[in-house]
Short mmCIF file of C-alpha atoms and ligand atoms in Angstrom, two decimals:
data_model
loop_
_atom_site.label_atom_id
_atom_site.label_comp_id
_atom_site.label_asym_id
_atom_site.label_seq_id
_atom_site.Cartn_x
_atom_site.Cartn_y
_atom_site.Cartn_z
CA UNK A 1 1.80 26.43 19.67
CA UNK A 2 3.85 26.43 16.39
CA UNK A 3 1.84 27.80 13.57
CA UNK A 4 2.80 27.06 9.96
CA UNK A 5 4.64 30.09 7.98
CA UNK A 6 5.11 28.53 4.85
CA UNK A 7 4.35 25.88 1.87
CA UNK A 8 6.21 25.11 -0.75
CA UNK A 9 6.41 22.84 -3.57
CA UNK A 10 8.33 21.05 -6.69
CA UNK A 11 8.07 18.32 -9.37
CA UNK A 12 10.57 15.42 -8.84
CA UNK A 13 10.44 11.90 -10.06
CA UNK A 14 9.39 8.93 -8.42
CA UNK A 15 10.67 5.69 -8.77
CA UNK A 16 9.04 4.99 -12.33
CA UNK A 17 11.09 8.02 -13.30
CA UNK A 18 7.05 9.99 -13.57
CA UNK A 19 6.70 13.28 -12.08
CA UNK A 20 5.56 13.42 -8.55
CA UNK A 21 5.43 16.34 -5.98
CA UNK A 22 7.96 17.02 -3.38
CA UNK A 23 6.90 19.74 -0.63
CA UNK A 24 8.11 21.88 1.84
CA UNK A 25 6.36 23.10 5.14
CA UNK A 26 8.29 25.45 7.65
CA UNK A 27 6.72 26.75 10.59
CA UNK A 28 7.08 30.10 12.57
CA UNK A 29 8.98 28.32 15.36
CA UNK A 30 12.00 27.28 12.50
CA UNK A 31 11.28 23.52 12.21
CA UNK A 32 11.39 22.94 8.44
CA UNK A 33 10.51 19.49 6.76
CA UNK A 34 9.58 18.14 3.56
CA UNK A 35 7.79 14.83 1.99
CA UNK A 36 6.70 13.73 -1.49
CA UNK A 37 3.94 11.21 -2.36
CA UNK A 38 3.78 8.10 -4.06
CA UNK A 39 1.84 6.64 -7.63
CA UNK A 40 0.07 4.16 -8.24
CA UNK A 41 0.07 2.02 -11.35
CA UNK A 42 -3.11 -0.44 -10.78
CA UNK A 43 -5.21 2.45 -9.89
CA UNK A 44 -8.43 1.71 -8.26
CA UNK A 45 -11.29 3.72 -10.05
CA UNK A 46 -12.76 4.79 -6.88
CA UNK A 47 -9.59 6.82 -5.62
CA UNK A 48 -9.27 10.17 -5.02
CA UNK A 49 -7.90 12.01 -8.29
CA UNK A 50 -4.45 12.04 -9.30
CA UNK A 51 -4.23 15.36 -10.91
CA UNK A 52 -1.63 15.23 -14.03
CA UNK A 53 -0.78 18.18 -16.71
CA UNK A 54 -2.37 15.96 -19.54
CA UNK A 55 0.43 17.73 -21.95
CA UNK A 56 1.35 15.33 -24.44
CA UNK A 57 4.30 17.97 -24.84
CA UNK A 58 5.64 17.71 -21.39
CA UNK A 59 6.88 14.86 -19.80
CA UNK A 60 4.30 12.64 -22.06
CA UNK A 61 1.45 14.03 -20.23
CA UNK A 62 2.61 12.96 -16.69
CA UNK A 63 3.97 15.98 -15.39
CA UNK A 64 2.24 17.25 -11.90
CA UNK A 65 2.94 21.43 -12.92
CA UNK A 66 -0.69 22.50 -12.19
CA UNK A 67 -0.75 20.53 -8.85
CA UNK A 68 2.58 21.79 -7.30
CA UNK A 69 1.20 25.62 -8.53
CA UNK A 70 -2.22 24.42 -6.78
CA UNK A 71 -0.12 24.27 -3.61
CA UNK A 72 2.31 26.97 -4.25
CA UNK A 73 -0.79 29.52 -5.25
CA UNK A 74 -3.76 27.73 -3.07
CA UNK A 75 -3.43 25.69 -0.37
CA UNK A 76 -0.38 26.23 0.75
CA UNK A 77 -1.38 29.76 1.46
CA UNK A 78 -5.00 27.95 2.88
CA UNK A 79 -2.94 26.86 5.55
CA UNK A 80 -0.74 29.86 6.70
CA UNK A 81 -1.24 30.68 10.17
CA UNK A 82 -2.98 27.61 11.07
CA UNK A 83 -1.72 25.36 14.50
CA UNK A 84 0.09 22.33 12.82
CA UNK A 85 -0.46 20.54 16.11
CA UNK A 86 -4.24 20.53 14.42
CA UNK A 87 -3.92 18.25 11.83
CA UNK A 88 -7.63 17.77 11.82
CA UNK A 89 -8.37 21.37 11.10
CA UNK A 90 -5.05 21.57 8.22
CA UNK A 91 -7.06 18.67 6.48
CA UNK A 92 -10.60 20.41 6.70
CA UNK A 93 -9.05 23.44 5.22
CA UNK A 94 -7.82 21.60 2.40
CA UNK A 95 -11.18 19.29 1.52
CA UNK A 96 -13.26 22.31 2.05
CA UNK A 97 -10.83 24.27 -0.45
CA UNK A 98 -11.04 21.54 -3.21
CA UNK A 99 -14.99 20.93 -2.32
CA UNK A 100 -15.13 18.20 -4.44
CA UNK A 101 -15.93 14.21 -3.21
CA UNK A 102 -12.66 12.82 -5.07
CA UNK A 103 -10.25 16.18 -4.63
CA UNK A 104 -10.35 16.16 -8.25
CA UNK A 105 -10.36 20.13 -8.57
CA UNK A 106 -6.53 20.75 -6.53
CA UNK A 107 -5.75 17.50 -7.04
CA UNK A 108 -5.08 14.58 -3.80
CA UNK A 109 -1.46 13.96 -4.74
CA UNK A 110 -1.15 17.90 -3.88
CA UNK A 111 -3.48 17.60 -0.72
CA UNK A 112 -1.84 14.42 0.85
CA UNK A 113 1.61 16.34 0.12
CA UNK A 114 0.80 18.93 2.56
CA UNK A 115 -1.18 16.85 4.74
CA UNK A 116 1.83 14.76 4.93
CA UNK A 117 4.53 17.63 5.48
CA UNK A 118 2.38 19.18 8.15
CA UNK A 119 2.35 15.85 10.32
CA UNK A 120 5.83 15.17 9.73
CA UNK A 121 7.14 18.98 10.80
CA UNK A 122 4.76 18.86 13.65
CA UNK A 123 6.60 15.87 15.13
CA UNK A 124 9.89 17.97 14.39
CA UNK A 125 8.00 21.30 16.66
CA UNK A 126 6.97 18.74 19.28
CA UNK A 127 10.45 16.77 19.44
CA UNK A 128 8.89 13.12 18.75
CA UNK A 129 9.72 11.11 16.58
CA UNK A 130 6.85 10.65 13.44
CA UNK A 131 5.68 7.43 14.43
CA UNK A 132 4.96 8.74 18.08
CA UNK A 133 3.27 11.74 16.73
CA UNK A 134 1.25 9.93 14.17
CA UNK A 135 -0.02 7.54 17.45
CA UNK A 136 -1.36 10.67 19.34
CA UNK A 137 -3.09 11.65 16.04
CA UNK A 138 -4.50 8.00 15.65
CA UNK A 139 -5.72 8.15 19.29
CA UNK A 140 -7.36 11.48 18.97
CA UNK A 141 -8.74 9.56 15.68
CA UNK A 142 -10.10 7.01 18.56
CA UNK A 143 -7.96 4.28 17.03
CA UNK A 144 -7.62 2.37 20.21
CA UNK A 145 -4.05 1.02 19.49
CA UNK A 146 -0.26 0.23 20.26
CA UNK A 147 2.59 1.30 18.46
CA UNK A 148 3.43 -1.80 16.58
CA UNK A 149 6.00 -2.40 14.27
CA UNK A 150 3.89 -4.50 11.55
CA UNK A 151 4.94 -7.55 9.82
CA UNK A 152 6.19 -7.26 6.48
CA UNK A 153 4.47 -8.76 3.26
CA UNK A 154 6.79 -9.35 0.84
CA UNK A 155 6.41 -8.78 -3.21
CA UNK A 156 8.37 -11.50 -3.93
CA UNK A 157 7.24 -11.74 -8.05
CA UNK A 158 5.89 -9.40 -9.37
CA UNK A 159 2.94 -9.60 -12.56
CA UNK A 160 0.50 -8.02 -13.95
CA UNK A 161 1.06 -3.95 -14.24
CA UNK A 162 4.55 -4.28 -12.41
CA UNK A 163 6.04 -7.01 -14.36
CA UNK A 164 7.86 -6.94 -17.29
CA UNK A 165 7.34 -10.71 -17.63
CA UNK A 166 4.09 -12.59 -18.69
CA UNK A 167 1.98 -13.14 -15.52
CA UNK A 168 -1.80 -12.27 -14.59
CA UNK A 169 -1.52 -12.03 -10.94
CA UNK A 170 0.40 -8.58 -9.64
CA UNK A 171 1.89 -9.86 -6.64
CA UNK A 172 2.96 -12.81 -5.30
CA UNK A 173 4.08 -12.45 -1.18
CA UNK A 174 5.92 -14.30 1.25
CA UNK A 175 4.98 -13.35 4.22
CA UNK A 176 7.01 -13.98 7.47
CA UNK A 177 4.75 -15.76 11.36
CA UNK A 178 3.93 -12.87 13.12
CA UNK A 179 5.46 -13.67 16.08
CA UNK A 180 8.97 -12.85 14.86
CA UNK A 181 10.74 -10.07 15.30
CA UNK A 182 10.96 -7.02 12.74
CA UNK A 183 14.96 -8.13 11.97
CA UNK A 184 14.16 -11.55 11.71
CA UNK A 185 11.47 -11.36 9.12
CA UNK A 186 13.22 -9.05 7.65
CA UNK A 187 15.94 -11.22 7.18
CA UNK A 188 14.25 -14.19 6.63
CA UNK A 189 12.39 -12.06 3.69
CA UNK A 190 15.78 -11.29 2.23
CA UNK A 191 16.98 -14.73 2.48
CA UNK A 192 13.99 -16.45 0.32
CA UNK A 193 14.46 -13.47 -1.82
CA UNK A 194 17.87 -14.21 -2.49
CA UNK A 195 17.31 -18.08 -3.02
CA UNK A 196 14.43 -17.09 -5.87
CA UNK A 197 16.53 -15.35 -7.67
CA UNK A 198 19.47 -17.90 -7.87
CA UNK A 199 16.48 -20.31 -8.47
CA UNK A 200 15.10 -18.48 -11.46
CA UNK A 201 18.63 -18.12 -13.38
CA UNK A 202 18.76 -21.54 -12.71
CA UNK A 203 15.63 -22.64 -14.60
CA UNK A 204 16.64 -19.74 -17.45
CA UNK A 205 13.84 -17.91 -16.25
CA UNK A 206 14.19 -13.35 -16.27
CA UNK A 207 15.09 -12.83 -12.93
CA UNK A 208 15.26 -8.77 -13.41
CA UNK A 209 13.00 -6.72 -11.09
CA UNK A 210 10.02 -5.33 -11.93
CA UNK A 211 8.43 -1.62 -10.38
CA UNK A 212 8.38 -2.92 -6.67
CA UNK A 213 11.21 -5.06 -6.40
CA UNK A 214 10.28 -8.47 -7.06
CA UNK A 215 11.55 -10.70 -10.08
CA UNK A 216 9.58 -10.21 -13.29
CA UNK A 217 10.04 -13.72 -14.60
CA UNK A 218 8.35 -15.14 -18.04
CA UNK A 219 6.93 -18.75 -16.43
CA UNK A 220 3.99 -20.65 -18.16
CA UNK A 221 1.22 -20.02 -15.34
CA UNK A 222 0.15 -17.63 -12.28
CA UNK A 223 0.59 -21.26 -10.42
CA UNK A 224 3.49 -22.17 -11.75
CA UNK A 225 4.87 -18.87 -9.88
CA UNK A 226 3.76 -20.10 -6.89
CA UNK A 227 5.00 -23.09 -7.06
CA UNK A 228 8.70 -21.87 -7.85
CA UNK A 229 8.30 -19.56 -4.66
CA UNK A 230 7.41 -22.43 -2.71
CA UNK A 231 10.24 -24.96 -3.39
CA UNK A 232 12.59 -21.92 -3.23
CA UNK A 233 11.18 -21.44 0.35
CA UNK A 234 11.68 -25.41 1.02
CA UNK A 235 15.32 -24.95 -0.08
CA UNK A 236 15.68 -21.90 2.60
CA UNK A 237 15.84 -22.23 6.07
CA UNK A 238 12.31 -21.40 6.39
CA UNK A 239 9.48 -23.78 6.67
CA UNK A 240 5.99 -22.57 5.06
CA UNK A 241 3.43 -22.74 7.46
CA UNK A 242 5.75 -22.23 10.51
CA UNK A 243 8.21 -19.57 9.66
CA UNK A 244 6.88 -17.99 6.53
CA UNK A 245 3.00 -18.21 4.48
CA UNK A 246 2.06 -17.43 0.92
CA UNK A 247 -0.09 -14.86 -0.49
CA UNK A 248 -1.48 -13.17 -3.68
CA UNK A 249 -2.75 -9.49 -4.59
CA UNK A 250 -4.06 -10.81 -7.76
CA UNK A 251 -5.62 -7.33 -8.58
CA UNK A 252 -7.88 -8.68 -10.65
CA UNK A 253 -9.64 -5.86 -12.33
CA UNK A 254 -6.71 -5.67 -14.83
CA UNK A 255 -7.98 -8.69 -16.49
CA UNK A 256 -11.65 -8.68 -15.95
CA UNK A 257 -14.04 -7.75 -18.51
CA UNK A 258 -17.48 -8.39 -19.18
CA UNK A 259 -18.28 -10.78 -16.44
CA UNK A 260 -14.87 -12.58 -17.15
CA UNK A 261 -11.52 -12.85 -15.92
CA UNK A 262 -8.69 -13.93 -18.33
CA UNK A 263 -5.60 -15.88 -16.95
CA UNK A 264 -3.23 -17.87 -18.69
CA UNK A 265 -3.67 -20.46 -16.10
CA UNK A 266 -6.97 -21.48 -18.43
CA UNK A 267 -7.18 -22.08 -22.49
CA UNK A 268 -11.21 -20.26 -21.47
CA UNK A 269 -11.88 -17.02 -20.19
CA UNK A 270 -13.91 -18.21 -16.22
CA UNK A 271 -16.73 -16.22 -14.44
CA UNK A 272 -16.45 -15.88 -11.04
CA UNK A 273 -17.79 -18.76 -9.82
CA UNK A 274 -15.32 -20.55 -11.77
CA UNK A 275 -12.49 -18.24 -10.51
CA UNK A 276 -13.67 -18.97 -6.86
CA UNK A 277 -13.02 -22.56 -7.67
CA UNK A 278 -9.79 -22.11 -9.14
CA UNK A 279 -8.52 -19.82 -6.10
CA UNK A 280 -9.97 -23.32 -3.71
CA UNK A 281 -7.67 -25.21 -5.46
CA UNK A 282 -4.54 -22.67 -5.11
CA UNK A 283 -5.08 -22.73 -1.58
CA UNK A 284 -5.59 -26.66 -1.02
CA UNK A 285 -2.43 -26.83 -2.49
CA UNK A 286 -0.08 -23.44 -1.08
CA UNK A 287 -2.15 -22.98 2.14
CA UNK A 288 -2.49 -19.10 1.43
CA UNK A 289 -2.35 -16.64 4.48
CA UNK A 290 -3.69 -13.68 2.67
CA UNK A 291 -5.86 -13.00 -0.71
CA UNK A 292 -6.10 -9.09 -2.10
CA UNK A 293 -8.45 -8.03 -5.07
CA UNK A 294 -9.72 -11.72 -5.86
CA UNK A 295 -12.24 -10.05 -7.99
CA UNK A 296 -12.86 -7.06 -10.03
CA UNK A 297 -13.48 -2.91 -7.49
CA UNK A 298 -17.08 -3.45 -8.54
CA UNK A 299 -17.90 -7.30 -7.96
CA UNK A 300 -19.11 -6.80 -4.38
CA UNK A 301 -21.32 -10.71 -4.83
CA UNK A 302 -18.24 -12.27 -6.05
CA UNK A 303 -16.74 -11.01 -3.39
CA UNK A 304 -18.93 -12.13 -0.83
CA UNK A 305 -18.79 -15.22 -2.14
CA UNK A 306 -15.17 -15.44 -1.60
CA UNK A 307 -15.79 -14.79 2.04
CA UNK A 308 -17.98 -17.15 2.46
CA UNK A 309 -15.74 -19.71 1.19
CA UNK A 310 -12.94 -18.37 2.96
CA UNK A 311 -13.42 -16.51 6.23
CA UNK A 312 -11.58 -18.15 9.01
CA UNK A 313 -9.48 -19.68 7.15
CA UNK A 314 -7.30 -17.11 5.12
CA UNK A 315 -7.33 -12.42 5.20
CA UNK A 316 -9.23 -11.63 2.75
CA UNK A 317 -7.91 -8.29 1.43
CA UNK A 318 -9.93 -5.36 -0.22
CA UNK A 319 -8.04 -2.67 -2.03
CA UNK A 320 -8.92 -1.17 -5.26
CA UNK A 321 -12.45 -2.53 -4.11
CA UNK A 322 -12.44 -0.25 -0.97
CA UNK A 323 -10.25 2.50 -1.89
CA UNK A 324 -9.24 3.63 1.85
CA UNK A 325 -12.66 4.90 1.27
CA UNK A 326 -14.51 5.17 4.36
CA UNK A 327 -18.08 4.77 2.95
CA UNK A 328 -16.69 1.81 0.33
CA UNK A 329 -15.59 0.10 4.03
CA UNK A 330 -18.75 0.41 6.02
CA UNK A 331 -20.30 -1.08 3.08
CA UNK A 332 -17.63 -4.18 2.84
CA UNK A 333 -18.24 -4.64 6.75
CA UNK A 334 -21.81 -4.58 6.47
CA UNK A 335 -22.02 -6.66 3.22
CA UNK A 336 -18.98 -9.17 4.71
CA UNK A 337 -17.00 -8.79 1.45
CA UNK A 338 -13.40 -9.01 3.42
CA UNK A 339 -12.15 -8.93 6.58
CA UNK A 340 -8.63 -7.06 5.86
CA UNK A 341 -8.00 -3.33 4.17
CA UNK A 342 -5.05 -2.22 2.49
CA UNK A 343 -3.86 1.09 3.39
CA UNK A 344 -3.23 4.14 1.04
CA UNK A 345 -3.19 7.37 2.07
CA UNK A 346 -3.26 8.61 -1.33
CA UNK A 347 -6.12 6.82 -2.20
CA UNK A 348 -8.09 8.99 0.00
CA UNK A 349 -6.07 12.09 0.12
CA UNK A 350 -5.22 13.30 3.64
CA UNK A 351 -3.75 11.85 6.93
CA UNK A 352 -7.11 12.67 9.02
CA UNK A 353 -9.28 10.83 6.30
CA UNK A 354 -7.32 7.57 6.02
CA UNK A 355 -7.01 7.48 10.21
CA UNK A 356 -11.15 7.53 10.07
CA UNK A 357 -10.91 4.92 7.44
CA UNK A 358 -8.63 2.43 9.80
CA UNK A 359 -11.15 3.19 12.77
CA UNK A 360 -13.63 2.38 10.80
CA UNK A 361 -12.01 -0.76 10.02
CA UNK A 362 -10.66 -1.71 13.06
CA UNK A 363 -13.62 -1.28 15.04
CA UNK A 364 -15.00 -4.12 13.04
CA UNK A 365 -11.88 -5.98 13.97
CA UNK A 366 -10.13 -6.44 10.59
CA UNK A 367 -6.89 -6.47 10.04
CA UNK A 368 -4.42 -3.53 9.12
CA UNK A 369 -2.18 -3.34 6.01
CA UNK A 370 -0.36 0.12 5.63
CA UNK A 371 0.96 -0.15 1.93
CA UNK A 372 3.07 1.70 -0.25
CA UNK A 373 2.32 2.16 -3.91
CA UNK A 374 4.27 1.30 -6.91
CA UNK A 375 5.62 4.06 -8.22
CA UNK A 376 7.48 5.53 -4.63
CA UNK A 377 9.74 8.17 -3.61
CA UNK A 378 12.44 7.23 -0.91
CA UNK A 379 10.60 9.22 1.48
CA UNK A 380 9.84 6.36 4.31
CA UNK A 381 6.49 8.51 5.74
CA UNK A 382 4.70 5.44 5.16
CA UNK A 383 6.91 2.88 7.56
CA UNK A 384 6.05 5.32 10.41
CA UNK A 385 2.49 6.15 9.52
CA UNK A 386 2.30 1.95 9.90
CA UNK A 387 3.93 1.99 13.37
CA UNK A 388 1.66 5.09 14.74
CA UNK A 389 -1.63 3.45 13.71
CA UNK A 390 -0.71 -0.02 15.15
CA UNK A 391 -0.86 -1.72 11.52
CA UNK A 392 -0.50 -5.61 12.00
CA UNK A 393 1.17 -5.69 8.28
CA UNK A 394 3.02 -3.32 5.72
CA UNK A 395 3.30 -3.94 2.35
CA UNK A 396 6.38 -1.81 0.90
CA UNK A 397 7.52 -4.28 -2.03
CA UNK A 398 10.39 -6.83 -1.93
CA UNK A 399 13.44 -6.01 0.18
CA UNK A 400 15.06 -4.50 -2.95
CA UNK A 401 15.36 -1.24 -4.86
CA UNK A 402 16.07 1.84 -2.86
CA UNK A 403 12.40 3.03 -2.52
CA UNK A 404 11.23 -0.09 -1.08
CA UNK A 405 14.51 -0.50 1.16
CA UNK A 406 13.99 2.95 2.45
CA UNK A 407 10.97 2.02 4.52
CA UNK A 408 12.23 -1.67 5.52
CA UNK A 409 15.17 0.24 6.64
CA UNK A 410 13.47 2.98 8.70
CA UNK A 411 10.97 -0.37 10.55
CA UNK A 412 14.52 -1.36 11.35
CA UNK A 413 15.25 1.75 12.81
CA UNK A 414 11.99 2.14 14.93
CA UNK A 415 12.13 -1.51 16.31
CA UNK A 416 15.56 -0.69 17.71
CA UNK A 417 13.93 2.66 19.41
CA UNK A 418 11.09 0.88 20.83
CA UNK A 419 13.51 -2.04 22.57
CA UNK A 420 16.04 0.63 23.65
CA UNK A 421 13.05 1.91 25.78
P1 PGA B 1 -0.38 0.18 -7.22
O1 PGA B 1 -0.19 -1.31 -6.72
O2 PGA B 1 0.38 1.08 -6.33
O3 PGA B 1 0.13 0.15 -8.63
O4 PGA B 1 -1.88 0.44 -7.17
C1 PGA B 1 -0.17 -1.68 -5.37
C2 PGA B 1 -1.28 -2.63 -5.05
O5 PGA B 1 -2.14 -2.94 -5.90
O6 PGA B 1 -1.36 -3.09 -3.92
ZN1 ZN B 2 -3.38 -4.23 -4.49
#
């Protein structure tokens, strides 16, 4: 029974270039490891807190001082002594500690970082790899499931709070048939990518990257983006609706307010009824496989509506509306607002709290997304947490940029393991 000696923690920079926390976690055995934790941009209001310095002086007010001296000073010593086979009790230590609902007092970016650290130097003391090690904790979690290595969802453009170019929608995915391989999609994901990008210089478009990857481009309309994915999908190998499907995080909070949403698809601001029709008419023409925020974290009839329209038919995706949240969830399932959750362990602030959450949601048979955030760190926790838990999809960006590569590269890596065996 290795028992954890030390925790220890730094400010480092995540892919934005903003401060994030990197941590260390050694035990009494020897094993030492160490993990860092993403950012999000499009932050859901119903997330656990993000706690920053606020010092206009330092690092314009981003820096994460106070949280890594939270762990260095608090928690971290919370922890000492405790069996890191016990992730359960680690994580009760730490929520009791902060005692708040949203871990606003030590902050959840410096709670997840030692909730992370812990699992991933456990796996080290047991001599598993993470992804095993986070399926024994999902089982003990009562998550009845496989190790899987998920399908990726691609970021293929990227709008809204990612983009540097003009669209309303945040993401716009290609998604490989689930029935390939992890290689295969992963190359057929590179493949389209590649062809978009040619395509876009070729209309005169901005074909630079935005935060996760995908091109920023300045096009007229949200559906005029989907349109230029499309026919750069038809001039692939790849045929949409066999090989590869579309879909949207439109993250729509961004640009609701007061009852309306604002897109440059329409001269008029549209309720939601008149969004719902819009989003009917999208996916008579582009067939979409998935839909995430459709409408604003708070719209819960809108969204029902949407499921009404669209159940059986498309995965209807809930993420700033649910929040990995576990009570936000058993409210979605009872209320049938969706029928898919994105994943975020930050959201919710430790690894024991976000494996309730995907009980929760698979029990109620929706579907699994284990997602990244936008601002990352190359640390590829995430691509293993998705394997252990059995997600059916992971969302870590386009297959560009070293912080999303880092976790398409480490699926890679586990898929070879699994057929070795
Ligand atoms: P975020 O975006 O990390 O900026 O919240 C990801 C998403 O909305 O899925
Ligand atoms: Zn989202």
């Amino acid at each position: 029974m290795a028992k954890i000696s030390k925790v220890w923690a730094r400010q480092i920079l995540d892919s934005r270039g903003i401060p994030t926390i990197e941590v260390s976690c050694r035990l009494d055995s020897g094993e030492i490891a160490t993990s860092s934790v993403p950012s999000g941009a499009s932050t859901g209001k119903h997330e656990a807190i993000e706690l920053r310095d606020d010092n206009k002086d330092l690092y314009c007010g981003k820096s994460v001082f106070k949280a890594v001296q939270n762990i260095n000073d608090v928690l971290g010593p919370s922890v000492w002594g405790l069996d890191v086979n016990d992730q359960e009790k680690i994580d009760s230590r730490l929520i009791e500690l902060d005692g708040t609902e949203n871990k606003s007092k030590y902050g959840a970016n410096a709670i997840l970082a030692i909730s992370e650290v812990a699992t991933k130097v456990c796996s080290y003391a047991n001599k598993k790899p993470l992804y095993l090690w986070i399926n024994d904790l999902a089982k003990r979690a009562g998550i009845n499931s496989q190790t899987h290595v998920s399908t990726p969802i691609f970021n293929m453009i990227n709008g809204g709070l990612h983009g540097a170019g003009n669209l309303d929608f945040q993401e716009f995915h290609v998604i490989p048939a689930t029935s390939k391989k992890f290689d295969e999609a992963l190359r057929c994901g590179v493949e389209i990518y590649m062809t978009l990008g040619k395509d876009l210089e070729r209309r005169g478009a901005i074909h630079s990257v935005g935060d996760e990857g995908g091109y920023a481009p300045n096009l007229f309309t949200n559906a005029d983006a989907l349109q230029v994915l499309y026919e750069s999908i038809k001039q692939s190998n790849y045929q949409i609706g066999r090989d590869v499907f579309l879909g949207l995080d439109v993250a729509a909070t961004v640009f609701y307010s007061n009852g309306e949403y604002k897109i440059r698809d329409k001269s008029t601001p549209l309720n939601d009824e008149a969004l719902l029709e819009y989003y009917k008419q999208i996916n008579s023409q582009y067939h979409l496989a998935l839909i995430e925020d459709a409408f604003y974290e708070d719209g819960w009839d809108s969204w029902k509506k949407l499921y009404q329209a669209f159940q059986g038919q498309l995965t209807i995706v809930g993420d700033d509306l649910l929040a990995t949240n576990p009570e936000r969830v058993v409210r979605a399932i009872q209320e049938k607002a969706c029928n898919g959750i994105l994943v975020k362990p930050n959201q919710v602030g430790t690894v024991t709290e976000t494996l309730k959450v995907i009980k929760i949601a698979r029990d109620a048979e929706w579907k699994i997304i284990s997602s990244h955030r936008s601002g990352e760190t190359n640390d590829s926790f995430i691509a293993d947490f998705a394997v252990g838990v059995g997600s059916d999809f992971v969302k870590f960006g386009a297959p560009a940029r070293g912080e999303r590569v880092s976790k398409y590269n480490r699926l890679l890596a586990i898929e070879q393991e699994l057929l070795r065996k």
